[in-house]
Amino acid sequence: MKIDLDIFKKKEVERIIKTDKAKYILLTLWELLLMGCVVYIQYFLRAKETAYSYTETFLLGTLPSLFGAAAFVSVLFIYHKIYTMLSGRYKLRHSIIFSFVFTFFGFLLWEIIRMGLYPFDKYDILMTFAGCVISVVLIIVLFGRDLEK
């Protein structure tokens, strides 16, 4: 089966997006909110010369992984869903699994790569997993009717 890679010029994409437009908008806003939180933590809270408690330091170190992973799952899900719908192979669970696995292992690989500069942080991995799960739950809530297909 040949798939046209120039999918964004197709009227079919417009139809797909129109069908679930409110859900796509919600997922996009979710992603933007999460990335805003990452930016706020990285460039405003961490940049301050403030003495934080142990808990605050822990959260400032790990929350970007949670927020980033949750945002990335949402974005990947949207693109994967649209792409597979155009190719006639869409199944909700496949889009969820792809988004979850790609994000989790991508963040894990990033954590391994940075081991040359920073110690491996198992809590970043746990927060990445939690972020992926949070977005998967949101996706299931929004698109759960697709599970029945």
Tab-separated table of N, CA and C in Angstrom:
chain	number	residue	atom	x	y	z
A	1	MET	N	0.846	-1.171	0.000
A	1	MET	CA	0.000	0.000	0.000
A	1	MET	C	0.893	1.237	0.000
A	2	LYS	N	0.731	2.059	-0.991
A	2	LYS	CA	1.526	3.280	-1.089
A	2	LYS	C	0.838	4.402	-0.327
A	3	ILE	N	1.635	5.121	0.454
A	3	ILE	CA	1.110	6.224	1.253
A	3	ILE	C	1.707	7.520	0.734
A	4	ASP	N	0.857	8.480	0.456
A	4	ASP	CA	1.301	9.796	0.016
A	4	ASP	C	1.863	10.539	1.226
A	5	LEU	N	3.157	10.853	1.180
A	5	LEU	CA	3.785	11.512	2.318
A	5	LEU	C	3.443	12.997	2.405
A	6	ASP	N	2.879	13.554	1.366
A	6	ASP	CA	2.498	14.958	1.382
A	6	ASP	C	1.078	15.071	1.920
A	7	ILE	N	0.870	14.568	3.150
A	7	ILE	CA	-0.481	14.437	3.695
A	7	ILE	C	-1.129	15.761	4.065
A	8	PHE	N	-0.343	16.785	4.270
A	8	PHE	CA	-0.930	18.023	4.767
A	8	PHE	C	-1.590	18.859	3.674
A	9	LYS	N	-1.561	18.399	2.438
A	9	LYS	CA	-2.264	19.096	1.365
A	9	LYS	C	-3.598	18.433	1.070
A	10	LYS	N	-3.908	17.384	1.780
A	10	LYS	CA	-5.125	16.633	1.493
A	10	LYS	C	-6.317	17.205	2.235
A	11	LYS	N	-7.443	17.175	1.574
A	11	LYS	CA	-8.709	17.578	2.207
A	11	LYS	C	-9.089	16.597	3.308
A	12	GLU	N	-8.601	15.389	3.179
A	12	GLU	CA	-8.907	14.353	4.168
A	12	GLU	C	-8.396	14.750	5.559
A	13	VAL	N	-7.239	15.394	5.613
A	13	VAL	CA	-6.695	15.832	6.898
A	13	VAL	C	-7.652	16.837	7.542
A	14	GLU	N	-8.150	17.747	6.740
A	14	GLU	CA	-9.100	18.729	7.256
A	14	GLU	C	-10.345	18.051	7.814
A	15	ARG	N	-10.815	17.019	7.121
A	15	ARG	CA	-11.988	16.282	7.587
A	15	ARG	C	-11.693	15.555	8.907
A	16	ILE	N	-10.520	14.938	8.990
A	16	ILE	CA	-10.132	14.211	10.207
A	16	ILE	C	-10.052	15.168	11.387
A	17	ILE	N	-9.406	16.298	11.176
A	17	ILE	CA	-9.237	17.270	12.257
A	17	ILE	C	-10.589	17.864	12.650
A	18	LYS	N	-11.434	18.140	11.653
A	18	LYS	CA	-12.740	18.737	11.941
A	18	LYS	C	-13.597	17.818	12.804
A	19	THR	N	-13.483	16.513	12.580
A	19	THR	CA	-14.279	15.539	13.319
A	19	THR	C	-14.024	15.630	14.825
A	20	ASP	N	-12.769	15.762	15.206
A	20	ASP	CA	-12.397	15.789	16.628
A	20	ASP	C	-11.666	17.083	16.991
A	21	LYS	N	-12.064	18.179	16.368
A	21	LYS	CA	-11.343	19.446	16.523
A	21	LYS	C	-11.190	19.865	17.983
A	22	ALA	N	-12.255	19.790	18.759
A	22	ALA	CA	-12.185	20.206	20.170
A	22	ALA	C	-11.184	19.351	20.946
A	23	LYS	N	-11.118	18.078	20.627
A	23	LYS	CA	-10.182	17.181	21.317
A	23	LYS	C	-8.741	17.512	20.942
A	24	TYR	N	-8.514	17.799	19.659
A	24	TYR	CA	-7.167	18.179	19.228
A	24	TYR	C	-6.747	19.505	19.860
A	25	ILE	N	-7.680	20.428	19.958
A	25	ILE	CA	-7.378	21.716	20.590
A	25	ILE	C	-7.025	21.497	22.050
A	26	LEU	N	-7.793	20.675	22.746
A	26	LEU	CA	-7.511	20.391	24.154
A	26	LEU	C	-6.136	19.747	24.326
A	27	LEU	N	-5.806	18.763	23.490
A	27	LEU	CA	-4.487	18.131	23.583
A	27	LEU	C	-3.373	19.128	23.266
A	28	THR	N	-3.599	20.008	22.308
A	28	THR	CA	-2.599	21.017	21.964
A	28	THR	C	-2.412	22.007	23.113
A	29	LEU	N	-3.509	22.436	23.717
A	29	LEU	CA	-3.403	23.339	24.878
A	29	LEU	C	-2.701	22.645	26.041
A	30	TRP	N	-3.005	21.367	26.240
A	30	TRP	CA	-2.344	20.563	27.268
A	30	TRP	C	-0.825	20.558	27.025
A	31	GLU	N	-0.442	20.316	25.782
A	31	GLU	CA	0.976	20.285	25.428
A	31	GLU	C	1.628	21.642	25.663
A	32	LEU	N	0.961	22.712	25.253
A	32	LEU	CA	1.522	24.052	25.439
A	32	LEU	C	1.647	24.415	26.915
A	33	LEU	N	0.656	24.055	27.709
A	33	LEU	CA	0.712	24.295	29.153
A	33	LEU	C	1.898	23.560	29.778
A	34	LEU	N	2.062	22.305	29.411
A	34	LEU	CA	3.159	21.505	29.957
A	34	LEU	C	4.513	22.064	29.547
A	35	MET	N	4.649	22.439	28.289
A	35	MET	CA	5.933	23.003	27.844
A	35	MET	C	6.184	24.354	28.501
A	36	GLY	N	5.119	25.111	28.752
A	36	GLY	CA	5.265	26.360	29.501
A	36	GLY	C	5.782	26.096	30.910
A	37	CYS	N	5.300	25.035	31.519
A	37	CYS	CA	5.774	24.661	32.861
A	37	CYS	C	7.255	24.284	32.829
A	38	VAL	N	7.667	23.558	31.798
A	38	VAL	CA	9.083	23.187	31.663
A	38	VAL	C	9.940	24.446	31.538
A	39	VAL	N	9.522	25.349	30.675
A	39	VAL	CA	10.276	26.598	30.477
A	39	VAL	C	10.332	27.393	31.773
A	40	TYR	N	9.207	27.503	32.468
A	40	TYR	CA	9.160	28.255	33.722
A	40	TYR	C	10.129	27.667	34.755
A	41	ILE	N	10.122	26.366	34.877
A	41	ILE	CA	11.021	25.721	35.841
A	41	ILE	C	12.474	25.900	35.422
A	42	GLN	N	12.772	25.597	34.152
A	42	GLN	CA	14.155	25.615	33.690
A	42	GLN	C	14.775	27.020	33.700
A	43	TYR	N	14.015	28.001	33.248
A	43	TYR	CA	14.621	29.316	33.022
A	43	TYR	C	14.256	30.374	34.049
A	44	PHE	N	13.297	30.101	34.902
A	44	PHE	CA	12.927	31.091	35.898
A	44	PHE	C	13.170	30.587	37.327
A	45	LEU	N	12.678	29.410	37.640
A	45	LEU	CA	12.842	28.909	39.001
A	45	LEU	C	14.253	28.398	39.264
A	46	ARG	N	14.789	27.600	38.380
A	46	ARG	CA	16.142	27.062	38.561
A	46	ARG	C	17.202	28.151	38.451
A	47	ALA	N	16.921	29.166	37.661
A	47	ALA	CA	17.902	30.224	37.429
A	47	ALA	C	18.075	31.137	38.639
A	48	LYS	N	17.106	31.131	39.543
A	48	LYS	CA	17.201	31.977	40.727
A	48	LYS	C	18.266	31.453	41.677
A	49	GLU	N	18.943	32.371	42.302
A	49	GLU	CA	19.934	32.005	43.310
A	49	GLU	C	19.231	31.886	44.659
A	50	THR	N	18.336	30.928	44.759
A	50	THR	CA	17.539	30.733	45.962
A	50	THR	C	17.876	29.385	46.563
A	51	ALA	N	17.889	29.344	47.874
A	51	ALA	CA	18.102	28.079	48.567
A	51	ALA	C	16.748	27.372	48.684
A	52	TYR	N	16.622	26.250	47.997
A	52	TYR	CA	15.382	25.483	48.031
A	52	TYR	C	15.516	24.334	49.011
A	53	SER	N	14.393	23.910	49.538
A	53	SER	CA	14.389	22.737	50.415
A	53	SER	C	14.706	21.497	49.584
A	54	TYR	N	14.938	20.381	50.250
A	54	TYR	CA	15.226	19.133	49.546
A	54	TYR	C	14.080	18.765	48.603
A	55	THR	N	12.859	18.873	49.086
A	55	THR	CA	11.689	18.523	48.271
A	55	THR	C	11.566	19.444	47.064
A	56	GLU	N	11.757	20.739	47.288
A	56	GLU	CA	11.683	21.688	46.175
A	56	GLU	C	12.771	21.418	45.143
A	57	THR	N	13.978	21.135	45.608
A	57	THR	CA	15.085	20.825	44.699
A	57	THR	C	14.785	19.562	43.899
A	58	PHE	N	14.246	18.559	44.589
A	58	PHE	CA	13.872	17.308	43.919
A	58	PHE	C	12.837	17.573	42.831
A	59	LEU	N	11.798	18.322	43.165
A	59	LEU	CA	10.734	18.598	42.196
A	59	LEU	C	11.234	19.456	41.033
A	60	LEU	N	12.075	20.451	41.334
A	60	LEU	CA	12.626	21.273	40.255
A	60	LEU	C	13.511	20.456	39.323
A	61	GLY	N	14.093	19.391	39.850
A	61	GLY	CA	14.942	18.534	39.032
A	61	GLY	C	14.179	17.501	38.224
A	62	THR	N	13.024	17.075	38.725
A	62	THR	CA	12.322	15.966	38.071
A	62	THR	C	11.040	16.368	37.339
A	63	LEU	N	10.394	17.444	37.747
A	63	LEU	CA	9.140	17.836	37.086
A	63	LEU	C	9.295	18.133	35.594
A	64	PRO	N	10.437	18.705	35.147
A	64	PRO	CA	10.567	18.887	33.695
A	64	PRO	C	10.468	17.569	32.917
A	65	SER	N	10.928	16.476	33.496
A	65	SER	CA	10.804	15.175	32.829
A	65	SER	C	9.342	14.757	32.751
A	66	LEU	N	8.604	14.950	33.828
A	66	LEU	CA	7.185	14.603	33.845
A	66	LEU	C	6.425	15.443	32.827
A	67	PHE	N	6.597	16.758	32.883
A	67	PHE	CA	5.873	17.650	31.987
A	67	PHE	C	6.284	17.438	30.524
A	68	GLY	N	7.591	17.306	30.288
A	68	GLY	CA	8.082	17.119	28.919
A	68	GLY	C	7.575	15.826	28.298
A	69	ALA	N	7.613	14.741	29.064
A	69	ALA	CA	7.139	13.452	28.547
A	69	ALA	C	5.641	13.504	28.256
A	70	ALA	N	4.880	14.086	29.162
A	70	ALA	CA	3.429	14.183	28.953
A	70	ALA	C	3.118	15.002	27.697
A	71	ALA	N	3.853	16.085	27.501
A	71	ALA	CA	3.642	16.924	26.320
A	71	ALA	C	4.015	16.172	25.046
A	72	PHE	N	5.134	15.481	25.076
A	72	PHE	CA	5.615	14.787	23.889
A	72	PHE	C	4.660	13.670	23.476
A	73	VAL	N	4.122	12.937	24.446
A	73	VAL	CA	3.150	11.876	24.129
A	73	VAL	C	1.945	12.473	23.408
A	74	SER	N	1.474	13.610	23.873
A	74	SER	CA	0.304	14.247	23.259
A	74	SER	C	0.564	14.637	21.811
A	75	VAL	N	1.699	15.250	21.563
A	75	VAL	CA	2.037	15.688	20.208
A	75	VAL	C	2.208	14.486	19.284
A	76	LEU	N	2.953	13.489	19.741
A	76	LEU	CA	3.154	12.294	18.917
A	76	LEU	C	1.836	11.587	18.623
A	77	PHE	N	0.967	11.535	19.614
A	77	PHE	CA	-0.322	10.881	19.416
A	77	PHE	C	-1.107	11.561	18.297
A	78	ILE	N	-1.172	12.879	18.322
A	78	ILE	CA	-1.930	13.616	17.300
A	78	ILE	C	-1.395	13.299	15.903
A	79	TYR	N	-0.074	13.401	15.730
A	79	TYR	CA	0.499	13.155	14.411
A	79	TYR	C	0.328	11.690	13.985
A	80	HIS	N	0.545	10.770	14.916
A	80	HIS	CA	0.410	9.355	14.581
A	80	HIS	C	-1.041	9.014	14.231
A	81	LYS	N	-1.975	9.562	14.979
A	81	LYS	CA	-3.393	9.295	14.727
A	81	LYS	C	-3.791	9.778	13.327
A	82	ILE	N	-3.426	10.991	13.000
A	82	ILE	CA	-3.780	11.540	11.686
A	82	ILE	C	-3.108	10.741	10.568
A	83	TYR	N	-1.846	10.432	10.738
A	83	TYR	CA	-1.116	9.690	9.710
A	83	TYR	C	-1.726	8.310	9.480
A	84	THR	N	-2.029	7.599	10.560
A	84	THR	CA	-2.584	6.253	10.391
A	84	THR	C	-4.031	6.292	9.888
A	85	MET	N	-4.769	7.342	10.228
A	85	MET	CA	-6.129	7.469	9.679
A	85	MET	C	-6.063	7.660	8.168
A	86	LEU	N	-5.100	8.442	7.709
A	86	LEU	CA	-4.958	8.663	6.270
A	86	LEU	C	-4.553	7.387	5.542
A	87	SER	N	-3.779	6.563	6.215
A	87	SER	CA	-3.345	5.329	5.568
A	87	SER	C	-4.351	4.196	5.757
A	88	GLY	N	-5.430	4.472	6.494
A	88	GLY	CA	-6.473	3.470	6.696
A	88	GLY	C	-6.119	2.406	7.712
A	89	ARG	N	-5.131	2.684	8.578
A	89	ARG	CA	-4.684	1.687	9.550
A	89	ARG	C	-4.856	2.155	10.989
A	90	TYR	N	-5.699	3.141	11.233
A	90	TYR	CA	-5.806	3.713	12.577
A	90	TYR	C	-6.458	2.758	13.566
A	91	LYS	N	-5.779	2.604	14.689
A	91	LYS	CA	-6.319	1.942	15.874
A	91	LYS	C	-5.796	2.744	17.057
A	92	LEU	N	-6.688	3.111	17.947
A	92	LEU	CA	-6.311	3.948	19.084
A	92	LEU	C	-5.155	3.343	19.863
A	93	ARG	N	-5.244	2.074	20.152
A	93	ARG	CA	-4.190	1.459	20.981
A	93	ARG	C	-2.835	1.519	20.297
A	94	HIS	N	-2.794	1.414	18.954
A	94	HIS	CA	-1.510	1.502	18.249
A	94	HIS	C	-0.918	2.906	18.364
A	95	SER	N	-1.762	3.912	18.238
A	95	SER	CA	-1.276	5.292	18.371
A	95	SER	C	-0.802	5.570	19.788
A	96	ILE	N	-1.511	5.026	20.768
A	96	ILE	CA	-1.103	5.216	22.162
A	96	ILE	C	0.214	4.500	22.431
A	97	ILE	N	0.305	3.256	21.996
A	97	ILE	CA	1.536	2.484	22.233
A	97	ILE	C	2.719	3.154	21.550
A	98	PHE	N	2.540	3.576	20.297
A	98	PHE	CA	3.628	4.253	19.590
A	98	PHE	C	4.076	5.502	20.347
A	99	SER	N	3.122	6.333	20.743
A	99	SER	CA	3.443	7.589	21.430
A	99	SER	C	4.148	7.325	22.756
A	100	PHE	N	3.630	6.377	23.507
A	100	PHE	CA	4.198	6.048	24.821
A	100	PHE	C	5.614	5.492	24.679
A	101	VAL	N	5.775	4.476	23.843
A	101	VAL	CA	7.073	3.805	23.707
A	101	VAL	C	8.121	4.747	23.129
A	102	PHE	N	7.762	5.482	22.065
A	102	PHE	CA	8.715	6.404	21.447
A	102	PHE	C	9.174	7.457	22.452
A	103	THR	N	8.235	8.020	23.198
A	103	THR	CA	8.569	9.056	24.182
A	103	THR	C	9.404	8.475	25.317
A	104	PHE	N	8.943	7.374	25.904
A	104	PHE	CA	9.655	6.818	27.060
A	104	PHE	C	11.082	6.424	26.697
A	105	PHE	N	11.253	5.693	25.605
A	105	PHE	CA	12.598	5.263	25.243
A	105	PHE	C	13.448	6.413	24.717
A	106	GLY	N	12.825	7.410	24.114
A	106	GLY	CA	13.571	8.600	23.709
A	106	GLY	C	14.121	9.357	24.907
A	107	PHE	N	13.288	9.540	25.921
A	107	PHE	CA	13.748	10.217	27.136
A	107	PHE	C	14.772	9.365	27.880
A	108	LEU	N	14.584	8.045	27.891
A	108	LEU	CA	15.549	7.142	28.524
A	108	LEU	C	16.896	7.234	27.813
A	109	LEU	N	16.873	7.219	26.487
A	109	LEU	CA	18.104	7.352	25.717
A	109	LEU	C	18.786	8.688	26.014
A	110	TRP	N	18.009	9.751	26.105
A	110	TRP	CA	18.564	11.062	26.438
A	110	TRP	C	19.233	11.032	27.815
A	111	GLU	N	18.615	10.375	28.774
A	111	GLU	CA	19.186	10.272	30.120
A	111	GLU	C	20.507	9.490	30.071
A	112	ILE	N	20.569	8.463	29.255
A	112	ILE	CA	21.797	7.671	29.120
A	112	ILE	C	22.886	8.496	28.440
A	113	ILE	N	22.533	9.227	27.390
A	113	ILE	CA	23.512	10.054	26.670
A	113	ILE	C	24.120	11.107	27.590
A	114	ARG	N	23.303	11.715	28.431
A	114	ARG	CA	23.823	12.779	29.291
A	114	ARG	C	24.605	12.257	30.484
A	115	MET	N	24.736	10.938	30.617
A	115	MET	CA	25.487	10.383	31.739
A	115	MET	C	26.942	10.836	31.732
A	116	GLY	N	27.442	11.279	30.585
A	116	GLY	CA	28.801	11.802	30.537
A	116	GLY	C	28.949	13.100	31.314
A	117	LEU	N	27.862	13.841	31.454
A	117	LEU	CA	27.899	15.128	32.156
A	117	LEU	C	27.247	15.081	33.533
A	118	TYR	N	26.214	14.269	33.665
A	118	TYR	CA	25.434	14.214	34.903
A	118	TYR	C	25.246	12.767	35.318
A	119	PRO	N	25.073	12.534	36.602
A	119	PRO	CA	24.796	11.156	37.025
A	119	PRO	C	23.415	10.707	36.544
A	120	PHE	N	23.277	9.403	36.325
A	120	PHE	CA	22.001	8.837	35.896
A	120	PHE	C	20.992	9.061	37.017
A	121	ASP	N	19.818	9.580	36.655
A	121	ASP	CA	18.806	9.892	37.655
A	121	ASP	C	17.581	9.015	37.443
A	122	LYS	N	17.441	8.009	38.294
A	122	LYS	CA	16.306	7.087	38.161
A	122	LYS	C	14.982	7.805	38.384
A	123	TYR	N	15.000	8.892	39.127
A	123	TYR	CA	13.762	9.628	39.375
A	123	TYR	C	13.277	10.360	38.121
A	124	ASP	N	14.214	10.784	37.278
A	124	ASP	CA	13.818	11.364	35.988
A	124	ASP	C	13.090	10.320	35.149
A	125	ILE	N	13.576	9.094	35.192
A	125	ILE	CA	12.947	8.007	34.434
A	125	ILE	C	11.555	7.719	34.999
A	126	LEU	N	11.431	7.691	36.321
A	126	LEU	CA	10.115	7.462	36.938
A	126	LEU	C	9.142	8.591	36.600
A	127	MET	N	9.617	9.816	36.609
A	127	MET	CA	8.755	10.955	36.265
A	127	MET	C	8.404	10.929	34.772
A	128	THR	N	9.324	10.499	33.939
A	128	THR	CA	9.033	10.348	32.515
A	128	THR	C	7.914	9.329	32.329
A	129	PHE	N	8.028	8.202	33.004
A	129	PHE	CA	6.997	7.174	32.931
A	129	PHE	C	5.654	7.728	33.404
A	130	ALA	N	5.665	8.442	34.530
A	130	ALA	CA	4.430	9.020	35.071
A	130	ALA	C	3.829	10.025	34.089
A	131	GLY	N	4.655	10.856	33.466
A	131	GLY	CA	4.166	11.824	32.482
A	131	GLY	C	3.529	11.135	31.287
A	132	CYS	N	4.157	10.059	30.830
A	132	CYS	CA	3.586	9.296	29.712
A	132	CYS	C	2.227	8.723	30.095
A	133	VAL	N	2.136	8.179	31.299
A	133	VAL	CA	0.877	7.587	31.763
A	133	VAL	C	-0.215	8.648	31.878
A	134	ILE	N	0.115	9.804	32.408
A	134	ILE	CA	-0.872	10.878	32.566
A	134	ILE	C	-1.474	11.253	31.212
A	135	SER	N	-0.613	11.435	30.204
A	135	SER	CA	-1.139	11.800	28.886
A	135	SER	C	-1.917	10.658	28.247
A	136	VAL	N	-1.495	9.424	28.460
A	136	VAL	CA	-2.239	8.282	27.926
A	136	VAL	C	-3.644	8.243	28.534
A	137	VAL	N	-3.731	8.493	29.826
A	137	VAL	CA	-5.055	8.519	30.478
A	137	VAL	C	-5.917	9.619	29.866
A	138	LEU	N	-5.352	10.807	29.665
A	138	LEU	CA	-6.097	11.905	29.040
A	138	LEU	C	-6.551	11.516	27.631
A	139	ILE	N	-5.671	10.891	26.867
A	139	ILE	CA	-6.016	10.478	25.504
A	139	ILE	C	-7.147	9.455	25.527
A	140	ILE	N	-7.085	8.510	26.456
A	140	ILE	CA	-8.146	7.501	26.552
A	140	ILE	C	-9.470	8.149	26.938
A	141	VAL	N	-9.417	9.117	27.835
A	141	VAL	CA	-10.642	9.827	28.211
A	141	VAL	C	-11.224	10.551	27.001
A	142	LEU	N	-10.372	11.196	26.215
A	142	LEU	CA	-10.845	11.973	25.067
A	142	LEU	C	-11.277	11.103	23.886
A	143	PHE	N	-10.514	10.060	23.609
A	143	PHE	CA	-10.749	9.271	22.396
A	143	PHE	C	-11.196	7.846	22.707
A	144	GLY	N	-11.679	7.604	23.901
A	144	GLY	CA	-12.053	6.260	24.338
A	144	GLY	C	-13.028	5.546	23.432
A	145	ARG	N	-13.889	6.283	22.780
A	145	ARG	CA	-14.856	5.654	21.873
A	145	ARG	C	-14.167	4.935	20.728
A	146	ASP	N	-12.940	5.347	20.399
A	146	ASP	CA	-12.181	4.700	19.332
A	146	ASP	C	-11.699	3.309	19.733
A	147	LEU	N	-11.660	3.014	21.023
A	147	LEU	CA	-11.248	1.693	21.470
A	147	LEU	C	-12.234	0.620	21.039
A	148	GLU	N	-13.476	1.012	20.878
A	148	GLU	CA	-14.519	0.073	20.505
A	148	GLU	C	-14.453	-0.316	19.036
A	149	LYS	N	-13.724	0.445	18.252
A	149	LYS	CA	-13.651	0.174	16.802
A	149	LYS	C	-12.669	-0.927	16.517
